[in-house]
Short mmCIF file of C-alpha atoms and ligand atoms in Angstrom, two decimals:
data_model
loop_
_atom_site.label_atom_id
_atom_site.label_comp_id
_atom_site.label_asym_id
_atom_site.label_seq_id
_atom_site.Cartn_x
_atom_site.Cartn_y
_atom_site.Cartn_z
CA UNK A 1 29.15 69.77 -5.02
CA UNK A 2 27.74 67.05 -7.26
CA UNK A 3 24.92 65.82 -4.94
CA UNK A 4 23.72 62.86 -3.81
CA UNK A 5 23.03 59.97 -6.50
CA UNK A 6 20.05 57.91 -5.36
CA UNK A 7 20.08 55.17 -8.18
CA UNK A 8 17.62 52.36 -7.53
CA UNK A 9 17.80 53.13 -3.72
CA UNK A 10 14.07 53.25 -2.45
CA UNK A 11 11.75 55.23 -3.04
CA UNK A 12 12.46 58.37 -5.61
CA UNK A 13 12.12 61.46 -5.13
CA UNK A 14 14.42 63.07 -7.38
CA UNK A 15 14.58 66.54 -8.67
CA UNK A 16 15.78 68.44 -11.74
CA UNK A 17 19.03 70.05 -10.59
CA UNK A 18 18.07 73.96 -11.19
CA UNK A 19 20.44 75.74 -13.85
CA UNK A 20 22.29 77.66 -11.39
CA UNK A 21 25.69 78.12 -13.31
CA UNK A 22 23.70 79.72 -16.25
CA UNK A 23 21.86 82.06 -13.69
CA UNK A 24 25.31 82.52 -11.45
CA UNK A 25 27.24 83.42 -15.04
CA UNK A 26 24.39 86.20 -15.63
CA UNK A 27 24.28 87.51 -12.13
CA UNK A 28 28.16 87.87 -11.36
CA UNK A 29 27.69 91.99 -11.99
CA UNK A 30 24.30 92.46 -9.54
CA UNK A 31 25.39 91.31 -6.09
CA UNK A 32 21.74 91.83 -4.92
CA UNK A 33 20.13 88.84 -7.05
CA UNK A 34 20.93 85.06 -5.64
CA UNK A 35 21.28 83.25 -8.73
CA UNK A 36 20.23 79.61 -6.45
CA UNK A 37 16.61 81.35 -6.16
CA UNK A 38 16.00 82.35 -9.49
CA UNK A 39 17.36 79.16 -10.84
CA UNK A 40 14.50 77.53 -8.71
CA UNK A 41 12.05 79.62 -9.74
CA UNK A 42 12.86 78.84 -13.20
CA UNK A 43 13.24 75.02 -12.40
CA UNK A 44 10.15 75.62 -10.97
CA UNK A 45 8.59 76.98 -13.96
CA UNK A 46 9.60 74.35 -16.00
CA UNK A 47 8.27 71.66 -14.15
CA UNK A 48 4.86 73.55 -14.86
CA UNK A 49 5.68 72.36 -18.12
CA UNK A 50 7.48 69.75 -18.50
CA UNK A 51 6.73 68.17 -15.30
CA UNK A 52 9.36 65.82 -12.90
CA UNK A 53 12.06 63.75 -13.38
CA UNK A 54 9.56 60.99 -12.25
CA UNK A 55 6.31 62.33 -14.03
CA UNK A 56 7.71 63.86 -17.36
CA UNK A 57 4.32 65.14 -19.29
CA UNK A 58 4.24 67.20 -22.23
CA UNK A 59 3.51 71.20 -22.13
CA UNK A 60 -0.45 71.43 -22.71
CA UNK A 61 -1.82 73.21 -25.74
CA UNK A 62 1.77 72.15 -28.02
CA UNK A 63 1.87 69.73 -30.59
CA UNK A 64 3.58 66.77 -29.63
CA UNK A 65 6.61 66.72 -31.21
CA UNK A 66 8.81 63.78 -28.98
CA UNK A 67 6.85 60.28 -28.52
CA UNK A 68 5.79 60.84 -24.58
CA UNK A 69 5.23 57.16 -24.12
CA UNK A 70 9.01 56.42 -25.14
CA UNK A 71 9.76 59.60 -22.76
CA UNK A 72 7.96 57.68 -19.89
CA UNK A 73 9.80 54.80 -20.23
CA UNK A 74 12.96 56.41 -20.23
CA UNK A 75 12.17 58.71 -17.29
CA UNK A 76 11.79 57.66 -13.84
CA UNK A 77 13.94 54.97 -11.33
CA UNK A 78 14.90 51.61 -13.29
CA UNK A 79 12.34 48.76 -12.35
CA UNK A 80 8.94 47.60 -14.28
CA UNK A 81 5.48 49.67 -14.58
CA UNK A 82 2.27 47.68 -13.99
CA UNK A 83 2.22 46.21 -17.60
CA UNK A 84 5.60 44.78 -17.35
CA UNK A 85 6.85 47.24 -19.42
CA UNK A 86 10.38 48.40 -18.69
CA UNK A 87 11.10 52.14 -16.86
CA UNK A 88 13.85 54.15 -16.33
CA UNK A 89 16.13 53.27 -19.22
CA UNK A 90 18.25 56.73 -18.95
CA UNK A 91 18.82 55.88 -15.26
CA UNK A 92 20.29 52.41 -16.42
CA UNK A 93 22.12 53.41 -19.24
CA UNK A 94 23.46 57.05 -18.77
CA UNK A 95 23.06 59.19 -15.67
CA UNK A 96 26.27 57.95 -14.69
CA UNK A 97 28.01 60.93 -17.57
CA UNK A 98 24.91 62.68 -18.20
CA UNK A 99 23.34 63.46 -14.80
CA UNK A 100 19.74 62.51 -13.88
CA UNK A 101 18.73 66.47 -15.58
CA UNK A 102 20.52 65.66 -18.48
CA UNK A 103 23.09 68.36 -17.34
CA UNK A 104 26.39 66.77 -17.90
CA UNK A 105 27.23 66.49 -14.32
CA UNK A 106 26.77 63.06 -13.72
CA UNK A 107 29.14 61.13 -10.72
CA UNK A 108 32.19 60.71 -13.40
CA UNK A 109 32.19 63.69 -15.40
CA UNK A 110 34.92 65.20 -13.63
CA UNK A 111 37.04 62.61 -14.72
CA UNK A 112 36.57 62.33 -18.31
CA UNK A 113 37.68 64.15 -21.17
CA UNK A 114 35.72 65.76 -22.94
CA UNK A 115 33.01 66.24 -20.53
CA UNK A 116 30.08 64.45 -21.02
CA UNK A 117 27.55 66.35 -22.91
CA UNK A 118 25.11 69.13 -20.85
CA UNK A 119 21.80 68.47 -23.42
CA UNK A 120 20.34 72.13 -22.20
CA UNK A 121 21.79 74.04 -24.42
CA UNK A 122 20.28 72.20 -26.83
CA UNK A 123 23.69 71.61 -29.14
CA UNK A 124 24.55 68.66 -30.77
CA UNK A 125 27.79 68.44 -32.44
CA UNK A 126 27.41 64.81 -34.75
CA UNK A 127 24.87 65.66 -37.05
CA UNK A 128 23.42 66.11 -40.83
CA UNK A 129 22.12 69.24 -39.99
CA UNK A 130 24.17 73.17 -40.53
CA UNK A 131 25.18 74.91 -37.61
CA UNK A 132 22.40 76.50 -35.48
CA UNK A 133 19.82 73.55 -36.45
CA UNK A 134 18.74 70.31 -34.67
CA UNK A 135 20.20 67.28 -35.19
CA UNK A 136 17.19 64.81 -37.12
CA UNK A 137 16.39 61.56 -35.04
CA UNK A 138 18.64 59.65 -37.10
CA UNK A 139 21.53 61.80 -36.34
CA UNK A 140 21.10 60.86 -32.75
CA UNK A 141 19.79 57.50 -33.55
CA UNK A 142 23.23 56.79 -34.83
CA UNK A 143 24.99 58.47 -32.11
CA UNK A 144 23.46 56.18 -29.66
CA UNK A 145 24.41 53.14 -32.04
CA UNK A 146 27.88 53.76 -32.86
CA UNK A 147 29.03 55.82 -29.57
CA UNK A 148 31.30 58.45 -29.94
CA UNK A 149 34.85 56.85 -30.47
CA UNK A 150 37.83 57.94 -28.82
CA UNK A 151 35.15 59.90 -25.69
CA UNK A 152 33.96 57.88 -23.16
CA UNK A 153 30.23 57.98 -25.03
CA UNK A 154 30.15 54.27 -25.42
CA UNK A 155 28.26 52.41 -28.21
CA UNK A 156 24.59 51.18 -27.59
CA UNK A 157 24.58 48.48 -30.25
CA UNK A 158 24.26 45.58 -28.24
CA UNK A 159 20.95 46.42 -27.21
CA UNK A 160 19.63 47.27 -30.56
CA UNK A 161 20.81 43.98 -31.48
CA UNK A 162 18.94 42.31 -28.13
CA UNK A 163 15.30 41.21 -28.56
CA UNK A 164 14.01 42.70 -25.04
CA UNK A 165 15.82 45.87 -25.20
CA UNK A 166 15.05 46.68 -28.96
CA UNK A 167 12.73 49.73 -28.25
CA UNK A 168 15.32 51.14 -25.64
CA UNK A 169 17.38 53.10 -28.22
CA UNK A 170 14.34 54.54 -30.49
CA UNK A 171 12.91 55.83 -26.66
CA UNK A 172 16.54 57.45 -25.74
CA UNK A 173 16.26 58.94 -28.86
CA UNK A 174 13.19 60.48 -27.86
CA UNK A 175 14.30 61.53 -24.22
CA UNK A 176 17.33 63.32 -25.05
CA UNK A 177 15.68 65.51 -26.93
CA UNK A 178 12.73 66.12 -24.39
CA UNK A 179 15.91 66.30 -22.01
CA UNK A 180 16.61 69.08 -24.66
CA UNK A 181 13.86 71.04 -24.60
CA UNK A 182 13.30 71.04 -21.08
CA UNK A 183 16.93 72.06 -20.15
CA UNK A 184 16.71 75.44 -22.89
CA UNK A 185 13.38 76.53 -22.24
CA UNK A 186 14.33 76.67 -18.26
CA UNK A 187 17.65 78.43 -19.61
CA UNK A 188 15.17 80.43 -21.79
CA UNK A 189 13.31 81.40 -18.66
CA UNK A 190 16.73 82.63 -16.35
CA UNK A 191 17.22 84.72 -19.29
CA UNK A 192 14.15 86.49 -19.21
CA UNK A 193 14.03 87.04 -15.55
CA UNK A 194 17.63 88.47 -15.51
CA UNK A 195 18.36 90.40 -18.90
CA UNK A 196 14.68 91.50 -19.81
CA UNK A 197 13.72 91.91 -16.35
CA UNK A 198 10.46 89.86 -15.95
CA UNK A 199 9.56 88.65 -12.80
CA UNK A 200 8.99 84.73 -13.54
CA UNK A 201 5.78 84.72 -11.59
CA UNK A 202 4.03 87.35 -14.52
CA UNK A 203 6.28 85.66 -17.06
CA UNK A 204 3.40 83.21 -18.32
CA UNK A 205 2.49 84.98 -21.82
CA UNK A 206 5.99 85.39 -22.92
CA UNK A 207 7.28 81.91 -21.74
CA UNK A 208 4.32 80.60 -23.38
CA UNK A 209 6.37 82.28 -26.96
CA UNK A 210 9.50 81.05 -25.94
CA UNK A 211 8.16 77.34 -25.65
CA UNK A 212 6.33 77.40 -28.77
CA UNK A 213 10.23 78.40 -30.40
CA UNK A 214 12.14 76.04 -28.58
CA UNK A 215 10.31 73.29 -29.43
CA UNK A 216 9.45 74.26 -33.01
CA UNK A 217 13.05 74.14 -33.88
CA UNK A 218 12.73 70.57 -33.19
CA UNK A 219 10.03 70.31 -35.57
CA UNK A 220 12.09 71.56 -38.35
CA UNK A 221 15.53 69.50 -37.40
CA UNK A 222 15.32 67.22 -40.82
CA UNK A 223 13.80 69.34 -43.62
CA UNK A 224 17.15 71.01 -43.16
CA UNK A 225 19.13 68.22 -43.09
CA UNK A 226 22.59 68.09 -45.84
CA UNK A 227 21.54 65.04 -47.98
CA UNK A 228 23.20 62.00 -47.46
CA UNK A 229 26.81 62.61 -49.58
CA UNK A 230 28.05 59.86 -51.91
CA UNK A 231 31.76 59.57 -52.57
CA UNK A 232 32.53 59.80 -56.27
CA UNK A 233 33.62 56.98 -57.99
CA UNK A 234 37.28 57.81 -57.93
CA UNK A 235 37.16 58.37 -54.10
CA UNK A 236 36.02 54.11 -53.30
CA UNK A 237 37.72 52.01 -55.48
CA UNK A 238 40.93 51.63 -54.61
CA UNK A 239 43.71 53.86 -56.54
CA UNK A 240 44.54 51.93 -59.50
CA UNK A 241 47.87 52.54 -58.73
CA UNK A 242 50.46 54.42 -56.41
CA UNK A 243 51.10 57.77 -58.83
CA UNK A 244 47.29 58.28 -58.71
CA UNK A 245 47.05 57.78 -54.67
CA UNK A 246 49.65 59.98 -54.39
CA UNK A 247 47.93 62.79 -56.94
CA UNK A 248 44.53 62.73 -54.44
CA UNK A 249 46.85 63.09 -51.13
CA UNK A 250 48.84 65.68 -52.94
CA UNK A 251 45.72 67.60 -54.07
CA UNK A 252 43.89 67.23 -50.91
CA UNK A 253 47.22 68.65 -48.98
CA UNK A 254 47.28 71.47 -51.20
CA UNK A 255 43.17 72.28 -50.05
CA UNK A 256 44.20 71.50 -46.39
CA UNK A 257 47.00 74.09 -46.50
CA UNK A 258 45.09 77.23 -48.64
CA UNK A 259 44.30 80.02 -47.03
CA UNK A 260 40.62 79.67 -48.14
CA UNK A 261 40.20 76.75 -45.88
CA UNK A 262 42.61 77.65 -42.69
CA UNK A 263 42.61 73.79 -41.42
CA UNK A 264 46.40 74.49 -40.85
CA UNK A 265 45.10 77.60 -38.11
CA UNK A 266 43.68 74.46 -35.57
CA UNK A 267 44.83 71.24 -37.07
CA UNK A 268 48.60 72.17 -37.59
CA UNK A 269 50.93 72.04 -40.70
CA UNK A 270 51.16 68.18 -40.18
CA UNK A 271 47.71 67.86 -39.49
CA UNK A 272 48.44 66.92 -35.41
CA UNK A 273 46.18 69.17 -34.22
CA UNK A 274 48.83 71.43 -32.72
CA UNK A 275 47.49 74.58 -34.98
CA UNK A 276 47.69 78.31 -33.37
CA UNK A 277 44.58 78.64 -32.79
CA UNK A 278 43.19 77.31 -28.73
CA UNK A 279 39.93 77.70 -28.20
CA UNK A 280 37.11 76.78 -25.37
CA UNK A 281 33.81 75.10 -26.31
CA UNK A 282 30.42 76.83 -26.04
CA UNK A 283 29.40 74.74 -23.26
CA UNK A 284 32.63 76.70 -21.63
CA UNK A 285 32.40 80.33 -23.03
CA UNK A 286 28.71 80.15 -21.97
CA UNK A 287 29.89 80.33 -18.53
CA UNK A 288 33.77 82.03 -18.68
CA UNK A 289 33.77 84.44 -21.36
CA UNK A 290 30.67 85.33 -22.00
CA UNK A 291 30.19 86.24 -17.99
CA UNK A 292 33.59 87.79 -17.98
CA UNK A 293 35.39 85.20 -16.95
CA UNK A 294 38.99 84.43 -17.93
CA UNK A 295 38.91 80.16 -18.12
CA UNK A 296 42.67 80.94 -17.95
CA UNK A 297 42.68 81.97 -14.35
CA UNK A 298 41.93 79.41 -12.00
CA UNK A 299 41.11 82.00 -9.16
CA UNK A 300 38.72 83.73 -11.88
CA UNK A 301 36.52 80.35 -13.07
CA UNK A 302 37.01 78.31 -9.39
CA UNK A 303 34.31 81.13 -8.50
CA UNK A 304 31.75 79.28 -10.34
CA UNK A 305 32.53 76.14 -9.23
CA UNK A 306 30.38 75.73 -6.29
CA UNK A 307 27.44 76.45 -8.72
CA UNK A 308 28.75 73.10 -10.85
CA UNK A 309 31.15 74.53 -12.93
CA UNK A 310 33.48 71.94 -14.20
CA UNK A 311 37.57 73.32 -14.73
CA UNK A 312 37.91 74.42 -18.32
CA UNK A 313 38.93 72.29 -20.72
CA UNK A 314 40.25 73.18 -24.36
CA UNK A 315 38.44 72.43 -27.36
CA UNK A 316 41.13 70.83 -29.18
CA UNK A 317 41.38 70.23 -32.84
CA UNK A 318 41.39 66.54 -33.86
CA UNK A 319 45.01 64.83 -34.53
CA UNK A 320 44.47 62.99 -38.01
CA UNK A 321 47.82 60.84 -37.20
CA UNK A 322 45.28 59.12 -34.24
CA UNK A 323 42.84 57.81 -37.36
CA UNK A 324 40.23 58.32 -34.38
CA UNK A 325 36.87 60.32 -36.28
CA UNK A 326 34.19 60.85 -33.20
CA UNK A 327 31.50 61.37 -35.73
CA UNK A 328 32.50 58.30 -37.05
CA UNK A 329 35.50 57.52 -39.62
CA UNK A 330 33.19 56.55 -43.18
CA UNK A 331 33.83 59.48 -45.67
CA UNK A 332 30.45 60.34 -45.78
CA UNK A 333 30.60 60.99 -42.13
CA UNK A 334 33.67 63.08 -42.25
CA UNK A 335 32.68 64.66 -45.80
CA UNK A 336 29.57 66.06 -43.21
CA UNK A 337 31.80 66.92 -40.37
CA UNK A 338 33.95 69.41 -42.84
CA UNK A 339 31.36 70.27 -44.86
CA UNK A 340 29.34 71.40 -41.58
CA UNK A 341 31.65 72.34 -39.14
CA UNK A 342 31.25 70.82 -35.47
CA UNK A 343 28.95 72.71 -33.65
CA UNK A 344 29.78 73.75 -30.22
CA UNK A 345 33.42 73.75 -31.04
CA UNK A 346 35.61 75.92 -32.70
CA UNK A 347 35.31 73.94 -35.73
CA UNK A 348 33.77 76.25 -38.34
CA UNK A 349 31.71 74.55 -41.68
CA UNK A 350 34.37 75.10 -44.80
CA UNK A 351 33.62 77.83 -47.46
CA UNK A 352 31.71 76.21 -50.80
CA UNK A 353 31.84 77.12 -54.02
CA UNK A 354 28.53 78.23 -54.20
CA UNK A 355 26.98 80.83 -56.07
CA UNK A 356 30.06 82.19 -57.27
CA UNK A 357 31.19 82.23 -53.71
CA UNK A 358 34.73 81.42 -53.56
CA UNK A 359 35.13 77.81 -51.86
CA UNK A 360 35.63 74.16 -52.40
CA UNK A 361 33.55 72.32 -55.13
CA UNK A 362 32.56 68.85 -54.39
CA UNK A 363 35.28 67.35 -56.21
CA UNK A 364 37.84 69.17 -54.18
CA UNK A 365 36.10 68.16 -50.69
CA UNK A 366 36.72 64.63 -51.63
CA UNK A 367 40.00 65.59 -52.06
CA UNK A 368 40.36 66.82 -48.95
CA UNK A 369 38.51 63.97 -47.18
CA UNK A 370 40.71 61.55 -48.78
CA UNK A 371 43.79 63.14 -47.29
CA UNK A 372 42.63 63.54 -44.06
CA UNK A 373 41.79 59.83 -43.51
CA UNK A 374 45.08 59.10 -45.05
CA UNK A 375 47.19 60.77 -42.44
CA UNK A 376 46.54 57.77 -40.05
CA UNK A 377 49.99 56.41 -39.01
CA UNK A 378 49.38 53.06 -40.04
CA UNK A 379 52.66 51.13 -38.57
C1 HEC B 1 30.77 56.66 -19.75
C2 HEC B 1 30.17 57.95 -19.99
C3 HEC B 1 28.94 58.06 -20.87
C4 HEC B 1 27.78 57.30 -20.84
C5 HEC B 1 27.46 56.11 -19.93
C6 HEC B 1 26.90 57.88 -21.82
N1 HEC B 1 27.51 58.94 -22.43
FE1 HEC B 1 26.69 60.13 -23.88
N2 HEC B 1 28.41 61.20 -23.99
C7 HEC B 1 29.51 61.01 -23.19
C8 HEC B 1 30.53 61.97 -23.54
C9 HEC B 1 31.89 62.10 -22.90
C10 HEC B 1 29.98 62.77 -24.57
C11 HEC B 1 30.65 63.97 -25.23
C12 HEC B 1 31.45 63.60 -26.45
C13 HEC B 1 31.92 64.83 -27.20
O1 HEC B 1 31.62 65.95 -26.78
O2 HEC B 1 32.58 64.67 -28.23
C14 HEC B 1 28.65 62.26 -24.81
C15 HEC B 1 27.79 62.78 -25.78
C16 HEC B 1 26.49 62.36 -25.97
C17 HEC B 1 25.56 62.93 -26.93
C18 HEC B 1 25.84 64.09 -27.85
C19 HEC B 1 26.11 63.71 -29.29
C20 HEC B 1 26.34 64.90 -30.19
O3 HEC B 1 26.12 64.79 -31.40
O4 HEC B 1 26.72 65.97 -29.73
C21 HEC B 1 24.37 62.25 -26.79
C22 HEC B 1 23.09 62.50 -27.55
C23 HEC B 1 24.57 61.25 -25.76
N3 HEC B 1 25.87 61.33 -25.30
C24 HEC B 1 23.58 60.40 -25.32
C25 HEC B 1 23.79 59.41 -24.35
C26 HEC B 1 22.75 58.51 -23.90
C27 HEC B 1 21.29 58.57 -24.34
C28 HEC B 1 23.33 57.66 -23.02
C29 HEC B 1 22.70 56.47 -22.33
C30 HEC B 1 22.05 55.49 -23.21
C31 HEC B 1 24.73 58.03 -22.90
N4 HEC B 1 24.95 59.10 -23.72
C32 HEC B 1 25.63 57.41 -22.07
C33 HEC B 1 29.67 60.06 -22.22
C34 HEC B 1 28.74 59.08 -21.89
C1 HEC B 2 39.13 77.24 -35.67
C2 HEC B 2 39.69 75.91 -35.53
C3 HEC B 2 39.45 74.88 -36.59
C4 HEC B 2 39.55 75.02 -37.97
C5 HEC B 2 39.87 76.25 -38.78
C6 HEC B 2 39.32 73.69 -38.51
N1 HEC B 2 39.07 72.80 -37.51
FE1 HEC B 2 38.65 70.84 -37.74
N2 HEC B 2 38.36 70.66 -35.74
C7 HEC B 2 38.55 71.65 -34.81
C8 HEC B 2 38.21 71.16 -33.49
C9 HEC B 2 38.28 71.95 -32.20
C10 HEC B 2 37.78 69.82 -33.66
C11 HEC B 2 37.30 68.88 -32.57
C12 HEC B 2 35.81 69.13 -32.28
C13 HEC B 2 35.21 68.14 -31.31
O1 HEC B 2 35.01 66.98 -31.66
O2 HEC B 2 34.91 68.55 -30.20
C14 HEC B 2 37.91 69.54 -35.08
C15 HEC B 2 37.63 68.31 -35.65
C16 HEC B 2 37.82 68.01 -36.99
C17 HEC B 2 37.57 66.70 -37.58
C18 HEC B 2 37.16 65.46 -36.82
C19 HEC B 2 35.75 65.00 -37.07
C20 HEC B 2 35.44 63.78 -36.24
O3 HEC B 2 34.42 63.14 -36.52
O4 HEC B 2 36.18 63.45 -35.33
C21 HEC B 2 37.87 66.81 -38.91
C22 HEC B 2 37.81 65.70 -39.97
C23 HEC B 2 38.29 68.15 -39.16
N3 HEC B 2 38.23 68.87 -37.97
C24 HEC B 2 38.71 68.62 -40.38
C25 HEC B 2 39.00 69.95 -40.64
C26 HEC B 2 39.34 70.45 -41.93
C27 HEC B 2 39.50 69.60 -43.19
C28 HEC B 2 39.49 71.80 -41.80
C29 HEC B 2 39.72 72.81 -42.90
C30 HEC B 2 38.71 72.80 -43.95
C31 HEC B 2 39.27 72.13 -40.40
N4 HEC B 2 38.99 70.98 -39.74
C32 HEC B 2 39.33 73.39 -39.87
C33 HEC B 2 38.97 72.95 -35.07
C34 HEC B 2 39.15 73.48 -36.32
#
């Protein structure tokens, strides 16, 4: 089902694994339409674009808005171009998760928990940005750096850190998101085939539009970006003494528990993340739900699997007694995480007081960050 992983044996000549899932979950009603053929036709049309897995070029008459040269170096089987200079970092480094298209599907992904991210959809969960925008470089930047703790997305410090692989994390940086792009806008074009009805071979002006939007969301990732929080005062140095620790924990309990916020609905009275509420990811529903799928039913989803579908996994809320924080455990980080919700998962951003909307202020945030990082079980 996975396919054949030709790392660093011979000669390349590696594809793009078409989208068929995302064609599959739109063509379950309409026995007559082969969802393997359109996804190659749509593969197909990408590559117009965006060209190989070898030979990566940038869509002509757009703006560039990734560095191409970092996206060449990334691309293509590991080894050394003419000038010495180093190739096929992504092979190297991730396609063992991530899949050689970026798709998620790589040789271990089965295994892990959660999956290893599928960049086409173009969602990014660890991020300064609100839900529905792109992450900013630095969002990913640190992402690559710091890993994703408790995931199998390890850390990519030590080559930061190493003279001769210094660039290699500024070029990822710049792949995933071409990896991005490419992966929505072939998405983009299954979708017009199969819900508008335009054959992909007359689909040129339109896809043309749907480019230009795909990859101008990119453009506009940081102007949207949350500023960089600063704990108050009160929040870093240490409580002066026990009575006030305990006033924070007891305030930030009493946020945690209010209706206004719901935490308690996912992340449980005791904050163990044994809440009511189950829930899939989007990278699920896209596929189960949304195609009329029950991820319940293993004789409903094991349809999709021979088109790559992986068995559904909940998205479950985080247990705060772990002390593990994926999006990393400074209170800045996790002031963003609650502040913006996660997206992809059920995690929604929390209501601010805003505009005379009724919410948290800033002060009371704190609050609440400081009593989530204190329900580590520290033993
Ligand atoms: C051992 C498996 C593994 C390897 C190797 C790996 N990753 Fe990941 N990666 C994951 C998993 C698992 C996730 C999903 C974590 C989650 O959803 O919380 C992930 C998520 C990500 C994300 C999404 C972050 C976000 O904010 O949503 C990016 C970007 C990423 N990886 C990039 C890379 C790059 C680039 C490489 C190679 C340099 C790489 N990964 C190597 C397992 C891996
Ligand atoms: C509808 C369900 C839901 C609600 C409501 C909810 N969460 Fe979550 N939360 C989740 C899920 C699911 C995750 C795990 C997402 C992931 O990493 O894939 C999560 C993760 C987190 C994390 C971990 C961030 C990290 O970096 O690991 C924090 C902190 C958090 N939630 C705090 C809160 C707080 C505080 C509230 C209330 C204001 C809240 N959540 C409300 C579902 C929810």
């Amino acid at each position: 089902m996975l396919g054949v992983l030709l790392v660093g044996c011979g000669p390349s000549e590696l594809e793009y694994r078409p989208n068929v899932l995302h064609a599959a979950s739109l063509t379950r009603e309409s026995a007559d339409r082969d969802p393997a053929e359109i996804a190659e036709q749509a593969a197909a049309l990408t590559e117009n674009w965006f060209g190989s897995l070898d030979q990566p070029r940038w869509p002509s008459g757009l703006a560039e808005e990734v560095r191409m040269e970092s996206v060449l170096r990334c691309a293509g089987p590991v080894g050394r171009l003419a000038d010495k200079v180093e190739r096929g970092v992504f092979r190297k480094h991730c396609v063992t998760c991530h899949g050689l298209s970026g798709d998620g599907l790589g040789p271990v992904s089965m295994l892990l928990e959660p999956y290893p991210r599928d960049f086409r959809r173009g969602t990014f969960k660890f991020k300064s940005s609100p839900v529905g925008k792109k992450p900013s470089r630095e969002d990913l930047h640190r992402t690559l750096v710091e890993g994703i703790p408790g995931t199998a997305m390890p850390s990519f410090r030590a080559l930061e850190e190493s003279e001769e692989f210094a660039q290699d994390i500024e070029d990822l940086v710049e792949y995933v998101q071409f990896l991005a792009m490419r992966g929505e806008v072939e998405r983009r074009a299954i979708r017009l085939n199969l819900q508008e009805g335009i054959p992909l071979k007359t689909s040129e002006p339109r896809m043309q539009e749907i480019l230009s939007e795909v990859v101008g969301k990119w453009n506009s990732a940081p102007s949207d970006a949350l500023s960089e929080p600063e704990p108050p005062a009160w929040f870093t140095t240490a409580p002066s003494d026990e009575y006030r620790h305990l006033e924070w924990i007891q305030k930030g309990k009493s946020h945690f528990e209010s209706e206004l916020t719901a935490c308690v609905k996912c992340h449980g009275k005791t904050g163990s993340g044994d809440g009511a509420s189950q829930d899939y990811d989007e990278w699920t529903k896209d596929w189960t739900i949304l195609a009329g799928i029950d991820p319940k039913h293993p004789t409903e989803w094991k349809e999709m699997k021979p088109y790559g579908a992986l068995r559904p996994v909940l998205s479950k809320p985080r247990n705060f007694h772990w002390g593990s924080f994926h999006g990393g455990k400074s209170p800045k980080e996790i002031f963003k995480r609650i502040v913006l919700g996660i997206e992809g998962t059920p995690m929604p951003p929390v209501a601010r007081a805003e505009n005379s909307n009724p919410g948290l202020t800033d002060q009371e945030l704190w609050e609440l960050v400081y009593y989530v990082m204190h329900l580590e079980d520290r033993t």
